[in-house]
Amino acid sequence: MSNCATLFAKSDVIVLDWFLKLELDSVDNEEDDDEDDEPRGKYTKDLIKGIIEDAKDEKLKLVVVYTGDGTKLYDIIKEIQSIVSENSNFETKEDDFRVSSSNVLILVRVKSNGEGCNQLKYNKDLQSKIVEYENLPTFISEEFANFVNGLLPNYALAAISSIRNNTSNILGVFSKDIDPAFIGHFVSIPDCNDAKSMLSKIIGTSVTNLIDTGGFNIENWIESWIDKNIKDCQITINKRHIDINAEKLKLLVKSSKSFDKKFKNSFGIEVNEYTEDLYKKETASLFCSEKTEVSNYKWARLVQHSNLFSSPSVHRLTMGTIVKYKNEKDSDWKFLLCIQQSCDSVRIGQGEERTFLFLPLVPGIKGEAVVVGENHHLIVDSKSYSIVLHKFSPKNDSDAQITAQFLPQDNQYVFKDITEKQFFWVAELKEMFAQHIVSAYASQLSRVGIDNSEWIRLVGKKKSSH
C-alpha cells in the first residue's frame, strides 16, 4: 500500500480495479486476514482515500474505477460517495457515476467482456458506461482534457509551453559564463541563503517576462469560456434581479468603459458611488452562481501567498510570515503577521537575541484583508498601539536566521521565541503584498494630531461622507 501511495503521488491519472487483492506489507493476525481474503472494494476505497488526501486542493487527479461487474455500478458509486460524504467540496452525479471536486475526478466504468450489445442487455441505460480495454487510453485522455479545461488551466499550460519552447533562450541568458560571478557573490555574503534566494527571484522575473511577451489573447479565451459555461439564468445582487446570458457577459467583458457604464450597458442597472463596490464584490457570481466564495478565496490566495504549490522545506521568520499561537486560556487561535524587514531578519549572530515586529490579524470588515487558510480571511490590525514584539534567537550554529522546527506529532512547523513560546507557521505572503501592509502601517505612524475647532472637524467629516 505504501508503494502505491508513492506511485500515485506522482501520477495524474490512476486506474483501479474495484476488486483488488493486495499483498499486505505485514499481517498482524493471519486468521483475521484469511477471513477478509476478498473484501470487495476495501483496498480500492483505501487507495482512493489516500489519493484524495495527497491531492488536497493542490493536485489534479483523475481516478478511473474499472470494474468487471457492471451490475454493481450504483453500489460502487455509493461506496465512493461515502468516502467523501464529509467533504463539502465533492459532488456526486450518480447517473454518470462520477464523484468530483475542483481538482479530483473519480469515474466508475465497466470493462467490456466481449459480448457487445448483449453485455448489460437487461440494463441498457448502463451500456454507455462500458469502455473497451483498447479504447481506455483515448477515454482517459478525453476525460482528463475535459476535466482540466478552463481559463486558468489553459493559461498555465500555455505559459508552460512558452517556457519549454524557449528553453534554449533561457539557458543562453543563464549561461555558464556567469558562474564565476555568481560563486564570487555566493562566498562574499554572510548568508549563502541570500544568494540562492536572489537567483530564484532573477530566474522567476525572467520567466515572467517571457510569459508576458507570449501574446496570449486572454480576451478571446474569456469569450470562449463564456460561450461554453454560461446558461441563461437569473441572480440577485443588492436586492436587484439580474438576467444573465452569454451575450450580456461578453458585452461586459469587451467594454473598455468605467464599471458603472459597462454594467448599465450590459444589464440596464444604474450603479452609483455607494453601490459600485457592492456590485464589484459580487462580480464572480455573474459568471458562476454557486461556490463563488470558494473561487474568490482561491484567487485571493494566488494573489497574496508565495507558498502556492507546497509548504517549503525550510520556514524562516521574515516579513510576510503568518504565524498562529494560543495562550494558556485561549480557546481559539490568534494570528500574527511578521512585518520585520527582510534585511533585519537575516545575519543574526549565534546567541544574539533579536526583536521581531508583528501586527495582529483579527476578525473584522474594515482594513487590509489577508487570506488565512483555505476559506477565511482576517483583517490587519494596523493601529500603532497594536504592534506586538517577540524576541528570537537562532537555534543552530549554522543558522543566521530564525528557522522553524518540524513537529512530527502535529505535522506542523513551529518557531520558538527566547521564552520557548510556540508560534506555528501558517503561510507566507508575497514580498510586495507584505511590503504594502508595512507601508500602510508606517503611514499610520506618521499621522499628526492637532487641536481644532470641533465644529469645523465635524463639518469636514460630514462633507467627506457624502
XYZ file of C-alpha atoms in Angstrom:
466
model
C 0.000 0.000 0.000
C 2.828 2.394 0.825
C 4.416 1.723 -2.585
C 1.085 2.526 -4.245
C 0.835 5.812 -2.339
C 4.303 6.857 -3.521
C 3.460 5.995 -7.125
C 0.040 7.693 -7.054
C 1.521 10.893 -5.606
C 3.469 11.298 -8.865
C 0.594 10.294 -11.182
C -2.067 12.452 -12.828
C -4.292 9.501 -13.772
C -4.858 6.307 -11.770
C -6.876 3.306 -12.979
C -8.069 0.921 -10.255
C -9.995 -2.319 -10.327
C -12.839 -2.390 -7.816
C -11.679 -5.791 -6.631
C -8.030 -5.698 -5.612
C -6.225 -8.465 -3.822
C -3.028 -6.923 -2.474
C -0.065 -8.399 -0.687
C -0.035 -6.587 2.640
C 3.301 -5.341 3.978
C 2.635 -7.032 7.292
C -0.219 -9.031 8.746
C -0.661 -8.977 12.487
C -3.224 -11.763 12.560
C -3.181 -14.264 9.724
C -6.569 -15.730 10.712
C -8.231 -12.303 10.503
C -6.598 -11.772 7.126
C -7.933 -15.082 5.797
C -11.460 -14.204 6.883
C -11.234 -10.961 4.910
C -9.458 -12.560 1.939
C -11.622 -10.975 -0.786
C -13.056 -7.736 0.582
C -14.802 -6.234 -2.436
C -13.724 -2.620 -2.813
C -11.957 -2.429 0.555
C -8.450 -1.812 -0.798
C -9.680 0.369 -3.648
C -11.513 2.629 -1.208
C -8.426 2.865 0.987
C -6.336 3.823 -2.034
C -8.883 6.448 -3.122
C -8.843 7.948 0.380
C -5.063 8.218 0.140
C -5.238 9.818 -3.307
C -7.739 12.442 -2.085
C -5.650 13.170 0.998
C -2.498 13.590 -1.079
C -4.235 15.776 -3.662
C -5.910 18.096 -1.118
C -6.855 21.084 -3.299
C -3.460 21.432 -4.969
C -3.027 18.458 -7.340
C -5.177 17.453 -10.285
C -6.116 13.761 -10.130
C -8.295 11.572 -12.363
C -9.220 8.200 -10.866
C -10.967 5.600 -13.033
C -12.502 2.666 -11.165
C -12.607 -0.034 -13.860
C -14.854 -2.897 -12.839
C -15.907 -6.133 -14.486
C -19.224 -6.248 -12.632
C -21.481 -3.744 -14.370
C -24.486 -4.689 -12.240
C -22.796 -3.135 -9.186
C -22.261 0.359 -10.579
C -24.798 2.047 -8.305
C -23.443 0.227 -5.268
C -19.871 1.197 -6.152
C -20.648 4.884 -6.666
C -22.432 4.971 -3.301
C -19.433 3.344 -1.631
C -17.158 6.000 -3.161
C -19.605 8.738 -2.192
C -19.384 7.565 1.430
C -15.636 8.269 1.357
C -16.198 11.962 0.586
C -19.520 12.424 2.384
C -17.986 14.786 4.944
C -16.147 16.834 2.328
C -18.390 19.609 1.026
C -16.052 20.199 -1.937
C -17.209 16.976 -3.605
C -20.392 16.425 -5.547
C -21.836 13.210 -6.950
C -23.599 12.610 -10.262
C -24.999 9.123 -9.851
C -26.410 8.912 -13.373
C -22.889 9.464 -14.778
C -21.172 7.508 -11.989
C -18.983 10.477 -11.231
C -17.702 11.942 -7.949
C -15.719 15.156 -8.291
C -14.260 18.219 -6.623
C -12.489 21.123 -8.275
C -9.304 19.079 -8.667
C -10.193 15.388 -8.144
C -12.418 13.420 -10.532
C -13.435 9.820 -9.800
C -15.241 7.876 -12.550
C -16.671 4.361 -12.441
C -16.701 2.489 -15.739
C -17.342 -1.096 -16.861
C -14.880 -3.440 -18.551
C -16.027 -4.935 -21.815
C -16.445 -8.717 -21.682
C -16.642 -9.125 -25.443
C -20.406 -9.652 -25.599
C -21.053 -6.325 -27.311
C -24.667 -5.155 -27.056
C -25.551 -8.282 -25.093
C -23.500 -7.056 -22.162
C -25.849 -5.456 -19.612
C -28.738 -6.142 -22.011
C -31.143 -6.011 -19.080
C -29.780 -2.634 -18.045
C -29.356 -0.760 -21.308
C -29.012 2.604 -19.535
C -25.631 1.409 -18.287
C -24.285 0.260 -21.651
C -22.845 3.713 -22.339
C -20.583 3.196 -19.317
C -18.812 0.235 -20.915
C -15.286 1.106 -22.049
C -13.388 -1.445 -24.109
C -9.832 -2.014 -22.960
C -8.261 -0.842 -26.225
C -10.306 2.394 -26.001
C -9.317 3.085 -22.398
C -6.314 5.367 -23.226
C -8.470 7.543 -25.502
C -11.257 7.662 -22.915
C -8.791 8.722 -20.211
C -7.197 11.406 -22.397
C -10.569 12.920 -23.311
C -11.868 12.874 -19.744
C -8.685 14.425 -18.366
C -8.693 17.127 -21.052
C -12.327 17.991 -20.316
C -11.629 17.967 -16.584
C -8.757 20.441 -16.675
C -10.275 22.558 -19.434
C -10.693 26.035 -18.006
C -9.441 29.560 -18.484
C -6.686 29.498 -15.862
C -5.538 25.909 -16.567
C -5.262 26.765 -20.270
C -3.290 29.903 -19.481
C -0.995 27.920 -17.172
C -0.446 25.265 -19.852
C 0.268 27.954 -22.461
C 2.762 29.555 -20.075
C 4.479 26.198 -19.523
C 4.610 25.643 -23.291
C 6.148 29.083 -23.741
C 8.868 28.191 -21.237
C 9.527 24.852 -22.947
C 9.702 26.479 -26.382
C 12.223 28.997 -25.081
C 14.372 26.629 -23.032
C 17.440 27.300 -25.185
C 16.950 31.081 -24.776
C 16.671 30.723 -21.009
C 19.832 28.610 -20.865
C 21.551 31.169 -23.089
C 20.745 34.007 -20.696
C 21.757 31.977 -17.640
C 24.994 30.819 -19.245
C 27.995 29.182 -17.607
C 29.974 32.389 -18.294
C 28.198 33.915 -15.294
C 29.139 31.035 -12.948
C 32.319 32.664 -11.547
C 30.489 35.910 -10.769
C 27.655 34.063 -9.016
C 30.048 31.913 -6.982
C 32.011 35.067 -6.074
C 28.775 36.646 -4.876
C 27.873 33.428 -3.034
C 31.072 33.375 -0.971
C 31.165 37.138 -0.411
C 27.949 37.488 1.573
C 27.494 36.276 5.171
C 24.460 34.089 4.447
C 24.531 31.889 1.325
C 20.730 31.547 1.508
C 20.512 35.171 0.361
C 22.379 34.231 -2.831
C 20.072 31.279 -3.537
C 17.009 33.448 -2.923
C 18.334 36.150 -5.250
C 18.982 33.614 -8.027
C 15.462 32.207 -7.701
C 13.971 35.703 -7.963
C 16.078 36.567 -11.013
C 15.009 33.385 -12.814
C 11.387 33.938 -11.760
C 11.396 37.504 -13.112
C 12.942 36.371 -16.406
C 10.325 33.644 -16.850
C 7.555 36.137 -16.016
C 8.812 38.497 -18.714
C 8.945 35.598 -21.151
C 5.310 34.698 -20.456
C 4.227 38.352 -20.682
C 5.626 38.554 -24.212
C 3.825 35.359 -25.261
C 0.979 37.301 -26.842
C -1.791 35.207 -25.263
C -5.192 36.600 -26.226
C -6.885 36.329 -22.848
C -9.948 38.277 -24.062
C -10.754 35.650 -26.693
C -10.234 32.911 -24.133
C -12.709 34.589 -21.786
C -15.319 34.842 -24.538
C -14.872 31.164 -25.390
C -15.213 30.318 -21.703
C -18.470 32.290 -21.519
C -19.894 30.531 -24.592
C -19.103 27.140 -23.112
C -20.086 27.677 -19.484
C -22.857 30.292 -19.265
C -26.513 29.344 -19.392
C -29.440 31.727 -19.173
C -30.340 32.321 -15.532
C -31.264 34.988 -13.009
C -29.281 36.026 -9.931
C -29.834 38.621 -7.216
C -27.307 41.290 -6.209
C -28.168 44.162 -3.874
C -31.807 43.019 -3.961
C -31.854 43.509 -7.729
C -32.740 40.621 -10.047
C -30.239 40.369 -12.891
C -30.891 38.303 -16.005
C -27.718 36.556 -17.124
C -26.856 35.253 -20.577
C -23.698 34.817 -22.639
C -24.204 37.893 -24.827
C -24.624 40.255 -21.863
C -21.494 38.911 -20.183
C -19.423 39.160 -23.357
C -20.566 42.774 -23.703
C -19.468 43.368 -20.100
C -16.062 41.781 -20.713
C -15.343 43.552 -24.028
C -16.309 47.027 -22.807
C -13.486 49.446 -22.020
C -15.762 51.901 -20.221
C -15.856 52.530 -16.474
C -17.523 49.857 -14.349
C -20.755 51.785 -13.791
C -21.228 52.467 -17.516
C -20.469 48.976 -18.767
C -22.642 47.463 -16.042
C -25.550 49.654 -17.139
C -24.947 48.857 -20.813
C -24.939 45.135 -20.098
C -27.744 44.821 -17.534
C -29.580 48.157 -17.549
C -28.837 48.776 -13.874
C -27.679 52.118 -12.524
C -24.568 51.891 -10.337
C -23.578 54.860 -8.179
C -20.630 55.587 -5.906
C -22.404 53.983 -2.926
C -23.288 50.700 -4.632
C -20.344 50.286 -7.005
C -18.153 48.398 -4.532
C -21.059 46.138 -3.632
C -21.599 45.132 -7.259
C -17.861 44.729 -7.849
C -17.622 42.439 -4.849
C -20.243 40.145 -6.411
C -18.930 40.107 -9.994
C -17.821 36.462 -9.697
C -21.463 35.467 -9.173
C -22.241 36.840 -12.655
C -20.129 34.010 -14.077
C -20.990 31.295 -11.572
C -23.952 31.472 -9.211
C -22.609 28.715 -6.949
C -19.459 28.420 -4.864
C -18.283 31.905 -5.798
C -16.832 32.427 -2.318
C -14.569 29.405 -2.784
C -13.413 30.779 -6.148
C -12.767 34.224 -4.674
C -10.714 32.813 -1.802
C -8.630 30.673 -4.138
C -7.964 33.665 -6.396
C -7.032 35.841 -3.402
C -4.668 33.109 -2.205
C -2.989 33.073 -5.635
C -2.545 36.832 -5.410
C -1.316 37.016 -1.804
C 0.556 33.828 -0.933
C 4.010 32.854 -2.121
C 3.772 29.200 -0.969
C 1.287 28.065 -3.629
C 2.485 24.600 -4.600
C 3.612 23.099 -1.323
C 4.934 24.012 2.044
C 8.645 24.913 1.811
C 11.105 22.543 3.448
C 12.657 25.385 5.430
C 10.474 28.014 7.088
C 12.125 31.299 8.008
C 10.695 34.134 10.044
C 10.693 37.263 7.917
C 8.438 39.976 6.535
C 5.195 38.379 5.357
C 5.319 35.279 7.560
C 1.944 34.478 9.159
C 2.027 32.550 12.440
C -0.594 31.401 14.924
C -0.422 30.770 18.657
C -2.540 30.080 21.711
C -2.127 31.403 25.210
C -2.915 29.106 28.107
C -6.520 30.269 28.437
C -7.249 30.752 24.733
C -9.854 28.560 23.049
C -9.195 29.921 19.553
C -6.011 30.509 17.625
C -4.604 34.025 17.425
C -2.779 35.124 14.285
C 0.184 37.445 13.766
C 1.791 38.857 10.637
C 5.544 39.430 10.816
C 6.483 42.884 9.488
C 10.197 42.699 10.233
C 12.085 43.979 7.213
C 13.782 41.147 5.330
C 17.207 42.734 5.723
C 16.693 42.793 9.505
C 15.611 39.127 9.570
C 18.988 37.740 8.452
C 22.604 37.755 9.570
C 21.671 37.160 13.193
C 24.675 36.176 15.287
C 24.695 32.964 17.296
C 23.391 33.728 20.774
C 22.049 37.116 19.656
C 18.501 37.938 20.721
C 16.690 39.944 18.068
C 13.279 41.559 18.435
C 10.765 40.825 15.675
C 7.739 43.020 14.922
C 4.241 41.601 14.372
C 0.818 43.001 13.586
C -2.270 41.090 14.790
C -4.676 39.591 12.237
C -8.182 39.881 13.649
C -11.801 39.359 12.550
C -13.320 42.477 11.020
C -14.860 44.085 7.978
C -12.691 47.183 7.551
C -8.987 47.085 6.872
C -6.457 45.185 4.789
C -7.839 41.662 4.328
C -5.421 38.728 4.384
C -6.404 35.210 3.370
C -5.621 32.756 6.173
C -6.134 29.070 5.476
C -8.309 27.925 2.609
C -11.656 29.619 3.153
C -11.478 32.567 5.516
C -9.700 35.868 5.931
C -8.665 38.233 8.701
C -8.047 41.972 8.837
C -4.671 43.539 9.624
C -4.893 45.486 12.867
C -2.619 48.330 11.810
C -3.216 50.667 14.744
C 0.092 51.977 16.023
C -0.511 50.639 19.530
C -1.417 47.119 18.327
C 2.115 46.120 17.362
C 3.466 43.011 19.098
C 7.134 42.336 19.868
C 8.804 38.977 20.442
C 12.483 38.127 20.774
C 14.025 35.206 18.904
C 17.485 33.694 18.742
C 18.946 31.210 16.209
C 18.742 27.629 17.460
C 21.687 26.228 15.496
C 25.248 27.412 14.987
C 24.818 27.279 11.204
C 21.693 29.469 11.206
C 21.868 33.217 10.732
C 18.072 33.429 10.582
C 15.149 32.282 12.698
C 14.033 28.932 11.309
C 11.105 26.749 12.316
C 11.381 23.244 13.725
C 9.189 20.450 12.395
C 6.944 18.737 14.940
C 6.034 15.290 13.545
C 3.308 14.718 16.131
C 1.488 17.876 14.982
C 2.672 17.763 11.351
C 3.426 21.469 11.705
C 6.401 23.810 11.791
C 6.945 25.934 14.879
C 9.057 28.955 15.793
C 10.057 29.324 19.454
C 10.966 32.665 20.966
C 13.529 33.040 23.762
C 10.851 32.123 26.334
C 10.048 28.912 24.390
C 6.619 30.284 23.426
C 5.426 28.463 20.297
C 4.339 30.183 17.082
C 3.095 27.817 14.367
C 3.871 28.650 10.747
C 0.714 29.258 8.666
C 1.648 30.882 5.356
C 3.987 33.255 3.570
C 2.741 36.412 1.857
C 4.318 37.627 -1.360
C 7.003 40.194 -0.712
C 5.280 43.120 -2.450
C 1.973 42.457 -0.684
C 3.697 42.273 2.696
C 5.606 45.473 1.892
C 2.304 47.164 1.044
C 0.977 46.311 4.520
C 4.157 47.606 6.154
C 3.892 50.839 4.178
C 0.273 51.299 5.265
C 1.302 50.747 8.885
C 4.123 53.277 8.549
C 1.638 55.852 7.263
C -0.387 55.346 10.433
C 2.673 56.241 12.478
C 3.182 59.474 10.531
C -0.257 60.884 11.336
C -0.244 64.288 13.045
C -2.837 65.014 15.720
C -3.911 68.657 16.087
C -6.318 70.633 18.233
C -9.036 72.057 16.041
C -12.484 73.592 16.286
C -14.871 70.701 16.940
C -17.445 72.336 14.683
C -15.073 72.604 11.719
C -13.883 68.988 12.289
C -17.475 67.745 12.131
C -18.234 69.859 9.069
C -15.292 68.264 7.280
C -16.329 64.779 8.392
C -19.882 65.302 7.195
C -18.701 66.552 3.840
C -16.415 63.566 3.297
C -19.266 61.107 3.945
C -21.396 62.391 1.069
